[in-house]
C-alpha atoms as one frame of an Amber mdcrd trajectory, in Angstrom:
protein
 -14.403 -45.042 -58.259 -17.502 -44.073 -56.718 -19.168 -44.751 -53.313 -22.176
 -44.043 -51.666 -23.300 -42.879 -47.781 -26.607 -41.580 -46.622 -27.770 -39.995
 -49.600 -24.131 -39.334 -50.894 -22.346 -40.450 -53.915 -18.434 -39.660 -54.283
 -16.728 -39.904 -57.567 -13.336 -38.876 -58.967 -12.655 -36.946 -62.035  -9.329
 -36.710 -63.789  -9.544 -33.652 -65.787  -6.542 -33.344 -68.081  -4.692 -35.960
 -65.611  -5.792 -33.575 -62.501  -7.640 -35.028 -59.887 -10.901 -33.604 -58.176
 -13.136 -35.831 -55.856 -16.991 -34.842 -55.901 -19.777 -35.472 -53.386 -23.112
 -35.371 -54.898 -26.212 -35.010 -51.945 -29.518 -36.418 -52.998 -32.741 -36.049
 -51.284 -35.254 -33.630 -50.660 -35.066 -29.921 -48.809 -37.584 -28.707 -46.520
 -39.236 -26.406 -48.505 -39.201 -22.954 -47.042 -37.135 -23.797 -43.871 -33.475
 -22.356 -44.904 -32.313 -23.093 -40.912 -33.383 -27.179 -41.133 -31.880 -26.993
 -44.588 -28.401 -25.548 -43.347 -28.365 -28.700 -40.751 -28.395 -30.934 -43.786
 -25.576 -29.076 -45.708 -23.582 -29.552 -42.281 -23.918 -33.078 -42.162 -23.303
 -33.660 -45.576 -20.168 -31.359 -45.464 -19.127 -32.874 -42.506 -19.198 -36.554
 -44.699 -17.289 -34.689 -47.267 -14.588 -34.325 -44.764 -14.310 -37.637 -43.462
 -14.063 -39.006 -47.248 -11.638 -36.598 -48.732 -14.555 -35.096 -51.131 -13.347
 -31.346 -52.723 -16.315 -30.334 -53.837 -19.896 -31.027 -52.643 -22.722 -30.426
 -55.083 -26.300 -30.158 -54.156 -29.773 -29.864 -55.993 -31.559 -27.086 -57.339
 -32.673 -24.659 -54.539 -31.564 -26.657 -52.237 -31.270 -23.987 -49.695 -34.999
 -22.970 -49.973 -36.369 -25.962 -51.697 -38.030 -26.435 -55.066 -41.696 -25.490
 -54.913 -41.771 -22.338 -52.809 -44.281 -19.744 -53.770 -44.032 -16.416 -54.560
 -45.251 -15.318 -50.719 -42.263 -17.829 -49.695 -39.692 -16.229 -52.043 -40.735
 -13.079 -50.560 -40.198 -14.113 -47.069 -37.018 -16.205 -47.253 -35.187 -15.386
 -50.189 -31.365 -14.257 -49.068 -29.360 -11.616 -50.394 -25.327 -13.173 -51.129
 -24.056 -11.261 -47.810 -26.698 -12.872 -45.508 -26.070 -14.699 -42.381 -27.116
 -17.578 -43.739 -24.889 -17.790 -46.534 -22.004 -16.922 -44.447 -23.211 -20.124
 -42.138 -22.521 -21.984 -45.442 -19.493 -20.379 -45.989 -18.222 -20.993 -42.565
 -19.288 -24.993 -43.244 -16.951 -24.978 -46.181 -13.976 -23.582 -44.160 -14.311
 -25.729 -41.362 -14.990 -29.259 -43.282 -12.589 -28.365 -45.629 -14.570 -29.085
 -49.095 -15.766 -26.656 -51.552 -19.314 -26.139 -51.370 -21.583 -25.376 -54.576
 -25.070 -24.321 -52.717 -28.089 -23.545 -54.960 -30.258 -21.014 -53.053 -33.229
 -18.464 -53.768 -30.942 -14.920 -53.958 -32.935 -11.710 -53.660 -31.006  -8.895
 -55.337 -31.786  -5.109 -55.501 -31.667  -2.994 -58.342 -33.177   0.822 -58.782
 -35.766   1.409 -61.634 -37.127   4.733 -62.056 -35.237   6.171 -58.671 -37.071
   3.473 -56.828 -35.269   0.066 -55.067 -36.827  -2.779 -56.457 -35.995  -6.005
 -55.475 -35.742  -9.459 -57.852 -35.378 -13.139 -56.883 -33.021 -15.109 -59.101
 -32.052 -19.150 -59.052 -28.989 -18.777 -58.209 -25.869 -21.294 -57.082 -22.843
 -19.564 -54.792 -19.431 -21.439 -54.622 -17.976 -21.118 -51.107 -13.883 -21.423
 -50.594 -12.678 -23.824 -47.851  -9.643 -22.073 -47.446 -11.466 -18.853 -46.140
 -15.184 -19.903 -46.229 -15.563 -16.769 -48.711 -18.784 -16.467 -51.250 -15.770
 -17.029 -54.264 -18.172 -17.335 -57.593 -21.959 -17.206 -58.172 -24.228 -18.457
 -61.123 -27.815 -17.090 -61.957 -29.660 -19.674 -63.677 -30.557 -18.079 -67.606
 -32.768 -20.509 -68.837 -35.975 -20.621 -66.825 -38.337 -23.364 -66.908 -42.190
 -22.255 -68.359 -43.979 -20.028 -66.606 -43.680 -21.494 -63.138 -40.479 -20.491
 -63.044 -40.521 -17.036 -64.870 -43.037 -15.799 -62.954 -41.001 -16.245 -59.645
 -37.204 -15.587 -61.080 -35.347 -13.565 -62.821 -33.318 -14.791 -65.453 -29.509
 -14.607 -64.980 -27.543 -12.362 -67.872 -25.115 -13.653 -70.748 -22.250 -12.413
 -68.434 -23.357 -15.449 -66.079 -21.513 -17.817 -68.703 -18.276 -17.642 -67.418
 -16.448 -20.928 -65.848 -15.055 -20.612 -62.617 -11.572 -21.957 -61.738 -12.055
 -24.283 -58.440  -8.057 -24.494 -56.542  -8.450 -27.237 -54.465  -6.296 -27.572
 -51.203  -3.420 -29.430 -52.914  -3.260 -26.498 -55.239  -4.809 -28.216 -58.533
  -6.952 -26.150 -60.649 -10.107 -27.270 -62.295 -12.109 -24.709 -64.317 -15.954
 -25.409 -63.438 -19.292 -24.393 -65.255 -22.717 -24.615 -64.043 -26.053 -25.624
 -65.866 -28.987 -25.422 -63.708 -31.385 -27.936 -64.671 -33.295 -26.429 -67.571
 -30.056 -25.306 -68.991 -29.182 -28.333 -69.829 -31.702 -28.726 -72.529 -29.693
 -25.945 -74.684 -26.465 -26.873 -76.228 -25.485 -23.471 -76.435 -25.419 -23.208
 -72.913 -22.414 -26.075 -72.459 -20.780 -25.120 -75.695 -20.377 -21.461 -74.746
 -19.028 -22.792 -71.038 -17.111 -25.132 -73.226 -15.064 -22.708 -75.397 -14.182
 -20.520 -72.692 -12.139 -23.341 -70.871 -14.439 -25.422 -68.742 -13.290 -28.737
 -67.917 -16.057 -30.280 -65.604 -19.940 -28.920 -66.150 -22.048 -29.140 -62.599
 -25.571 -29.193 -62.891 -27.675 -29.304 -60.209 -31.147 -30.125 -60.753 -34.922
 -30.651 -59.155 -36.938 -32.830 -61.631 -39.615 -36.081 -62.008 -39.367 -39.583
 -63.032 -40.398 -38.483 -66.556 -37.683 -35.922 -67.252 -34.632 -36.840 -69.489
 -32.151 -34.845 -67.442 -29.622 -37.797 -67.588 -29.889 -37.928 -71.594 -29.015
 -34.267 -71.585 -25.854 -34.840 -69.412 -24.294 -37.609 -71.717 -25.202 -35.598
 -74.270 -23.606 -32.433 -73.349 -20.546 -34.716 -72.065 -20.009 -36.539 -75.141
 -20.506 -32.697 -77.348 -18.037 -31.235 -75.341 -15.674 -33.852 -74.203 -16.376
 -32.491 -71.021 -17.526 -33.738 -67.263 -20.648 -33.383 -66.350 -22.003 -33.813
 -62.445 -25.852 -34.158 -61.909 -27.072 -33.507 -58.337 -31.648 -34.345 -58.761
 -33.621 -33.914 -55.744 -35.125 -37.261 -54.402 -38.555 -37.591 -52.254 -41.985
 -36.147 -52.280 -42.432 -32.991 -54.609 -44.941 -30.307 -53.020 -47.834 -28.182
 -54.692 -47.899 -26.552 -57.033 -45.202 -29.070 -59.071 -46.737 -31.048 -61.495
 -45.162 -34.330 -59.970 -45.521 -36.113 -56.905 -41.747 -37.199 -56.402 -38.378
 -35.777 -57.410 -36.541 -38.600 -59.502 -33.161 -38.556 -57.635 -30.780 -40.755
 -60.410 -28.405 -38.263 -59.913 -24.951 -39.020 -62.287
């Protein structure tokens, strides 16, 4: 079944005769304004609680907005232990809903004895039982120079499904494909062969994109459910389109 409420769509899936109620948020984030986007997340999580949703899925880079410059990412990207992500985990716990939160992740590494900071297009899963960050995925396939000049790609080991356990004790194996990841059949096939039953796909694309076609193809090829949360509304420079397309599915 599916219903809608203020940019939210709710749908129940039944992988292998189990049920998982998913909420998809569709809208436009405030570019670079993490605090305001957390308020939006709080409102969405509250609606999910009222509707009995078990998993909330948000568009690509929701917490920071899609279209940040390198300077903005340098100033606002977050490490996974940040207070802002702890806040998101607290919202998951308070409203009893798993939250799939796309964000710009800042991670450090040592290179020739120097500490270097990299930025990733990441997705974090927050567990409603205790608010912890239970799983994270980093986008593997970056879309052209626009993304590869700003983000580091995820590693092959990121292609591992994650078992999400609901309050009723139901376990569902979840795989992640962020936007351009969907265009590579091997990405979804690898996750399916490793046990994924549901593929969640945050995206931020314009009206000429064929994301829905790729969602349908990946679902049919692998016999799994695909959930797409796409941004909607005005896009910001330097993107080559004026509006995000919405049309989440």
